[in-house]
PDB file of C-alpha atoms in Angstrom:
ATOM      1  CA  UNK O   1    -226.146 -55.633 197.163  1.00 88.00           C
ATOM      2  CA  UNK O   2    -222.986 -57.717 196.769  1.00 88.00           C
ATOM      3  CA  UNK O   3    -222.362 -59.293 193.374  1.00 82.00           C
ATOM      4  CA  UNK O   4    -219.960 -62.213 193.225  1.00 80.00           C
ATOM      5  CA  UNK O   5    -218.596 -63.672 190.042  1.00 73.00           C
ATOM      6  CA  UNK O   6    -218.515 -67.463 189.932  1.00 71.00           C
ATOM      7  CA  UNK O   7    -215.099 -69.058 189.502  1.00 72.00           C
ATOM      8  CA  UNK O   8    -216.348 -70.797 186.371  1.00 67.00           C
ATOM      9  CA  UNK O   9    -217.846 -67.669 184.745  1.00 66.00           C
ATOM     10  CA  UNK O  10    -216.607 -66.613 181.336  1.00 67.00           C
ATOM     11  CA  UNK O  11    -215.353 -68.455 178.305  1.00 75.00           C
ATOM     12  CA  UNK O  12    -214.211 -72.048 178.246  1.00 78.00           C
ATOM     13  CA  UNK O  13    -210.479 -72.342 177.637  1.00 70.00           C
ATOM     14  CA  UNK O  14    -210.874 -73.143 173.910  1.00 80.00           C
ATOM     15  CA  UNK O  15    -212.967 -70.036 173.271  1.00 82.00           C
ATOM     16  CA  UNK O  16    -210.668 -67.864 175.384  1.00 87.00           C
ATOM     17  CA  UNK O  17    -207.670 -69.216 173.486  1.00 90.00           C
ATOM     18  CA  UNK O  18    -209.297 -68.380 170.124  1.00 89.00           C
ATOM     19  CA  UNK O  19    -210.271 -64.842 171.150  1.00 88.00           C
ATOM     20  CA  UNK O  20    -206.825 -64.225 172.646  1.00 89.00           C
ATOM     21  CA  UNK O  21    -205.254 -65.437 169.387  1.00 93.00           C
ATOM     22  CA  UNK O  22    -207.164 -62.819 167.390  1.00 92.00           C
ATOM     23  CA  UNK O  23    -206.201 -60.012 169.778  1.00 93.00           C
ATOM     24  CA  UNK O  24    -202.561 -61.126 169.680  1.00 93.00           C
ATOM     25  CA  UNK O  25    -202.564 -61.065 165.866  1.00 93.00           C
ATOM     26  CA  UNK O  26    -204.128 -57.600 165.820  1.00 92.00           C
ATOM     27  CA  UNK O  27    -200.966 -56.320 167.524  1.00 91.00           C
ATOM     28  CA  UNK O  28    -198.986 -57.277 164.399  1.00 86.00           C
ATOM     29  CA  UNK O  29    -200.827 -54.753 162.238  1.00 83.00           C
ATOM     30  CA  UNK O  30    -201.795 -57.339 159.623  1.00 81.00           C
ATOM     31  CA  UNK O  31    -205.063 -57.720 157.767  1.00 83.00           C
ATOM     32  CA  UNK O  32    -206.981 -60.258 159.851  1.00 91.00           C
ATOM     33  CA  UNK O  33    -209.868 -62.449 158.766  1.00 94.00           C
ATOM     34  CA  UNK O  34    -211.618 -65.194 160.671  1.00 95.00           C
ATOM     35  CA  UNK O  35    -213.263 -68.076 158.880  1.00 95.00           C
ATOM     36  CA  UNK O  36    -216.725 -67.816 160.374  1.00 92.00           C
ATOM     37  CA  UNK O  37    -217.254 -65.854 163.576  1.00 92.00           C
ATOM     38  CA  UNK O  38    -214.354 -66.666 165.907  1.00 90.00           C
ATOM     39  CA  UNK O  39    -216.846 -67.632 168.663  1.00 86.00           C
ATOM     40  CA  UNK O  40    -220.608 -67.639 169.305  1.00 84.00           C
ATOM     41  CA  UNK O  41    -220.609 -64.279 171.021  1.00 84.00           C
ATOM     42  CA  UNK O  42    -222.004 -61.327 169.063  1.00 90.00           C
ATOM     43  CA  UNK O  43    -220.445 -58.796 171.418  1.00 90.00           C
ATOM     44  CA  UNK O  44    -216.944 -60.177 170.916  1.00 89.00           C
ATOM     45  CA  UNK O  45    -217.408 -60.488 167.151  1.00 90.00           C
ATOM     46  CA  UNK O  46    -218.701 -56.895 166.958  1.00 94.00           C
ATOM     47  CA  UNK O  47    -215.784 -55.587 169.043  1.00 93.00           C
ATOM     48  CA  UNK O  48    -213.297 -57.396 166.802  1.00 91.00           C
ATOM     49  CA  UNK O  49    -215.025 -55.999 163.693  1.00 93.00           C
ATOM     50  CA  UNK O  50    -214.582 -52.498 165.129  1.00 94.00           C
ATOM     51  CA  UNK O  51    -210.860 -53.292 165.368  1.00 93.00           C
ATOM     52  CA  UNK O  52    -210.781 -54.296 161.692  1.00 92.00           C
ATOM     53  CA  UNK O  53    -211.247 -58.070 161.866  1.00 94.00           C
ATOM     54  CA  UNK O  54    -213.311 -59.290 158.940  1.00 93.00           C
ATOM     55  CA  UNK O  55    -215.427 -62.450 159.013  1.00 95.00           C
ATOM     56  CA  UNK O  56    -215.396 -64.746 155.985  1.00 94.00           C
ATOM     57  CA  UNK O  57    -218.693 -66.587 155.722  1.00 92.00           C
ATOM     58  CA  UNK O  58    -218.120 -68.813 152.692  1.00 93.00           C
ATOM     59  CA  UNK O  59    -215.588 -70.771 150.668  1.00 93.00           C
ATOM     60  CA  UNK O  60    -216.153 -68.306 147.818  1.00 93.00           C
ATOM     61  CA  UNK O  61    -215.088 -65.386 150.020  1.00 92.00           C
ATOM     62  CA  UNK O  62    -212.041 -67.336 151.146  1.00 92.00           C
ATOM     63  CA  UNK O  63    -211.122 -68.253 147.571  1.00 91.00           C
ATOM     64  CA  UNK O  64    -211.253 -64.560 146.600  1.00 89.00           C
ATOM     65  CA  UNK O  65    -208.346 -63.782 148.958  1.00 86.00           C
ATOM     66  CA  UNK O  66    -204.960 -63.969 147.316  1.00 77.00           C
ATOM     67  CA  UNK O  67    -201.467 -63.685 148.692  1.00 72.00           C
ATOM     68  CA  UNK O  68    -199.681 -60.528 147.632  1.00 70.00           C
ATOM     69  CA  UNK O  69    -197.412 -58.039 149.329  1.00 62.00           C
ATOM     70  CA  UNK O  70    -199.663 -58.017 152.385  1.00 71.00           C
ATOM     71  CA  UNK O  71    -200.525 -61.693 152.872  1.00 75.00           C
ATOM     72  CA  UNK O  72    -203.895 -61.874 154.624  1.00 80.00           C
ATOM     73  CA  UNK O  73    -203.994 -63.799 157.877  1.00 90.00           C
ATOM     74  CA  UNK O  74    -206.961 -66.125 158.260  1.00 95.00           C
ATOM     75  CA  UNK O  75    -207.690 -67.386 161.753  1.00 96.00           C
ATOM     76  CA  UNK O  76    -209.701 -70.572 162.086  1.00 96.00           C
ATOM     77  CA  UNK O  77    -212.553 -70.178 164.551  1.00 93.00           C
ATOM     78  CA  UNK O  78    -212.733 -72.039 167.845  1.00 93.00           C
ATOM     79  CA  UNK O  79    -215.263 -74.511 166.379  1.00 94.00           C
ATOM     80  CA  UNK O  80    -212.862 -75.594 163.663  1.00 95.00           C
ATOM     81  CA  UNK O  81    -213.493 -76.066 159.960  1.00 96.00           C
ATOM     82  CA  UNK O  82    -213.448 -78.834 157.370  1.00 96.00           C
ATOM     83  CA  UNK O  83    -210.109 -79.951 155.930  1.00 96.00           C
ATOM     84  CA  UNK O  84    -211.129 -78.403 152.597  1.00 96.00           C
ATOM     85  CA  UNK O  85    -210.838 -74.918 154.133  1.00 96.00           C
ATOM     86  CA  UNK O  86    -207.184 -75.528 155.064  1.00 96.00           C
ATOM     87  CA  UNK O  87    -206.568 -76.787 151.524  1.00 95.00           C
ATOM     88  CA  UNK O  88    -208.037 -73.615 149.996  1.00 94.00           C
ATOM     89  CA  UNK O  89    -205.859 -71.423 152.218  1.00 92.00           C
ATOM     90  CA  UNK O  90    -202.746 -73.366 151.313  1.00 92.00           C
ATOM     91  CA  UNK O  91    -203.558 -73.222 147.583  1.00 91.00           C
ATOM     92  CA  UNK O  92    -204.041 -69.441 147.795  1.00 89.00           C
ATOM     93  CA  UNK O  93    -200.856 -68.861 149.806  1.00 89.00           C
ATOM     94  CA  UNK O  94    -202.718 -67.436 152.792  1.00 90.00           C
ATOM     95  CA  UNK O  95    -201.316 -67.369 156.295  1.00 90.00           C
ATOM     96  CA  UNK O  96    -203.424 -69.677 158.460  1.00 94.00           C
ATOM     97  CA  UNK O  97    -203.515 -69.515 162.222  1.00 95.00           C
ATOM     98  CA  UNK O  98    -205.493 -72.360 163.681  1.00 96.00           C
ATOM     99  CA  UNK O  99    -207.433 -71.316 166.794  1.00 96.00           C
ATOM    100  CA  UNK O 100    -209.547 -74.472 166.816  1.00 96.00           C
ATOM    101  CA  UNK O 101    -210.192 -75.682 170.347  1.00 94.00           C
ATOM    102  CA  UNK O 102    -207.776 -78.535 171.142  1.00 95.00           C
ATOM    103  CA  UNK O 103    -210.710 -80.719 172.219  1.00 94.00           C
ATOM    104  CA  UNK O 104    -212.331 -80.175 168.803  1.00 96.00           C
ATOM    105  CA  UNK O 105    -209.007 -80.897 167.068  1.00 97.00           C
ATOM    106  CA  UNK O 106    -208.867 -84.245 168.856  1.00 97.00           C
ATOM    107  CA  UNK O 107    -212.311 -85.139 167.507  1.00 97.00           C
ATOM    108  CA  UNK O 108    -211.241 -84.040 164.009  1.00 98.00           C
ATOM    109  CA  UNK O 109    -208.233 -86.394 164.236  1.00 97.00           C
ATOM    110  CA  UNK O 110    -210.570 -89.235 165.218  1.00 98.00           C
ATOM    111  CA  UNK O 111    -212.746 -88.435 162.180  1.00 98.00           C
ATOM    112  CA  UNK O 112    -209.672 -88.611 159.920  1.00 97.00           C
ATOM    113  CA  UNK O 113    -208.653 -91.892 161.551  1.00 97.00           C
ATOM    114  CA  UNK O 114    -212.128 -93.312 160.902  1.00 97.00           C
ATOM    115  CA  UNK O 115    -211.604 -92.625 157.203  1.00 96.00           C
ATOM    116  CA  UNK O 116    -208.152 -94.275 157.235  1.00 97.00           C
ATOM    117  CA  UNK O 117    -209.590 -97.383 158.863  1.00 96.00           C
ATOM    118  CA  UNK O 118    -212.643 -97.546 156.609  1.00 96.00           C
ATOM    119  CA  UNK O 119    -214.935 -97.020 159.584  1.00 97.00           C
ATOM    120  CA  UNK O 120    -218.290 -95.318 159.805  1.00 97.00           C
ATOM    121  CA  UNK O 121    -218.188 -92.137 161.867  1.00 98.00           C
ATOM    122  CA  UNK O 122    -221.127 -91.553 164.197  1.00 97.00           C
ATOM    123  CA  UNK O 123    -221.371 -87.965 165.432  1.00 97.00           C
ATOM    124  CA  UNK O 124    -223.659 -87.027 168.315  1.00 96.00           C
ATOM    125  CA  UNK O 125    -224.489 -83.384 167.781  1.00 95.00           C
ATOM    126  CA  UNK O 126    -226.294 -80.696 165.839  1.00 95.00           C
ATOM    127  CA  UNK O 127    -225.662 -81.214 162.110  1.00 95.00           C
ATOM    128  CA  UNK O 128    -226.117 -77.465 161.478  1.00 95.00           C
ATOM    129  CA  UNK O 129    -223.466 -76.453 164.040  1.00 95.00           C
ATOM    130  CA  UNK O 130    -220.090 -75.302 162.623  1.00 94.00           C
ATOM    131  CA  UNK O 131    -218.205 -77.645 164.949  1.00 96.00           C
ATOM    132  CA  UNK O 132    -220.069 -80.702 163.682  1.00 97.00           C
ATOM    133  CA  UNK O 133    -219.715 -79.582 160.066  1.00 96.00           C
ATOM    134  CA  UNK O 134    -215.971 -79.206 160.623  1.00 96.00           C
ATOM    135  CA  UNK O 135    -215.714 -82.657 162.215  1.00 97.00           C
ATOM    136  CA  UNK O 136    -217.611 -84.234 159.327  1.00 97.00           C
ATOM    137  CA  UNK O 137    -215.310 -82.341 156.947  1.00 97.00           C
ATOM    138  CA  UNK O 138    -212.290 -84.242 158.262  1.00 97.00           C
ATOM    139  CA  UNK O 139    -213.411 -87.541 156.754  1.00 96.00           C
ATOM    140  CA  UNK O 140    -214.544 -88.600 153.318  1.00 95.00           C
ATOM    141  CA  UNK O 141    -215.889 -91.822 154.742  1.00 94.00           C
ATOM    142  CA  UNK O 142    -219.411 -92.754 155.725  1.00 96.00           C
ATOM    143  CA  UNK O 143    -220.864 -90.477 158.422  1.00 97.00           C
ATOM    144  CA  UNK O 144    -224.091 -90.376 160.384  1.00 97.00           C
ATOM    145  CA  UNK O 145    -224.930 -87.365 162.555  1.00 97.00           C
ATOM    146  CA  UNK O 146    -227.657 -87.707 165.158  1.00 95.00           C
ATOM    147  CA  UNK O 147    -229.055 -85.223 167.657  1.00 94.00           C
ATOM    148  CA  UNK O 148    -230.739 -87.649 170.028  1.00 92.00           C
ATOM    149  CA  UNK O 149    -231.536 -91.283 170.724  1.00 91.00           C
ATOM    150  CA  UNK O 150    -234.596 -91.251 168.452  1.00 94.00           C
ATOM    151  CA  UNK O 151    -232.469 -90.206 165.447  1.00 94.00           C
ATOM    152  CA  UNK O 152    -229.863 -92.838 166.276  1.00 93.00           C
ATOM    153  CA  UNK O 153    -232.535 -95.546 166.550  1.00 94.00           C
ATOM    154  CA  UNK O 154    -233.978 -94.463 163.183  1.00 95.00           C
ATOM    155  CA  UNK O 155    -230.582 -94.956 161.490  1.00 95.00           C
ATOM    156  CA  UNK O 156    -230.574 -97.951 159.152  1.00 94.00           C
ATOM    157  CA  UNK O 157    -226.945 -98.756 159.955  1.00 92.00           C
ATOM    158  CA  UNK O 158    -223.782 -98.650 157.887  1.00 94.00           C
ATOM    159  CA  UNK O 159    -223.766 -99.484 154.182  1.00 90.00           C
ATOM    160  CA  UNK O 160    -221.620-102.501 155.095  1.00 93.00           C
ATOM    161  CA  UNK O 161    -222.466-104.098 158.463  1.00 92.00           C
ATOM    162  CA  UNK O 162    -218.860-105.348 158.722  1.00 94.00           C
ATOM    163  CA  UNK O 163    -217.475-101.808 158.870  1.00 95.00           C
ATOM    164  CA  UNK O 164    -216.158-100.699 162.255  1.00 96.00           C
ATOM    165  CA  UNK O 165    -217.871 -97.769 163.968  1.00 96.00           C
ATOM    166  CA  UNK O 166    -216.222 -94.721 165.506  1.00 97.00           C
ATOM    167  CA  UNK O 167    -218.428 -92.599 167.778  1.00 96.00           C
ATOM    168  CA  UNK O 168    -217.698 -89.007 168.771  1.00 97.00           C
ATOM    169  CA  UNK O 169    -219.725 -86.125 170.173  1.00 95.00           C
ATOM    170  CA  UNK O 170    -219.822 -82.396 169.643  1.00 96.00           C
ATOM    171  CA  UNK O 171    -217.952 -80.822 172.560  1.00 92.00           C
ATOM    172  CA  UNK O 172    -221.074 -79.037 173.781  1.00 86.00           C
ATOM    173  CA  UNK O 173    -223.331 -82.083 173.400  1.00 81.00           C
ATOM    174  CA  UNK O 174    -225.333 -82.711 176.557  1.00 78.00           C
ATOM    175  CA  UNK O 175    -223.696 -85.389 178.660  1.00 76.00           C
ATOM    176  CA  UNK O 176    -227.090 -86.807 179.657  1.00 75.00           C
ATOM    177  CA  UNK O 177    -227.938 -87.379 175.975  1.00 73.00           C
ATOM    178  CA  UNK O 178    -224.510 -88.892 175.314  1.00 73.00           C
TER     179      UNK O 178
END
């Protein structure tokens, strides 16, 4: 039997970039942490753990890291994180390497712009997904996250109907739903 691998098989470029970033940093012999699993792939996360990469699962764990002689390196996962996480790392003097997918970073910038303009941010996606939580964490303004048309229709609207609306979607949100 002949097995052929599809041209599009494997990781998307943002995930590949994040995983490659971790492997590149491992070559430097530093203590490496990722904030959350670097990607949604248990095999990759397990392999990295075997190589010494530790996964931080909470702000409390991150806050417990302090800069010293061997400054820990924290790599931001492909899904991105809230702005608060960057602030904690900076306050603690940690080295931060941002492996957030560039497409996700673009959405995070839009979320920050929504705040600057006093707009309501509408996010099509899964509110429990790390990417969506990171996007929401880039604005302190009004946000509404919806998973489907029914949730959007059930929304009562912005607190001020005069506010502009910005709409974004989780990068893996189904195009047909969007």
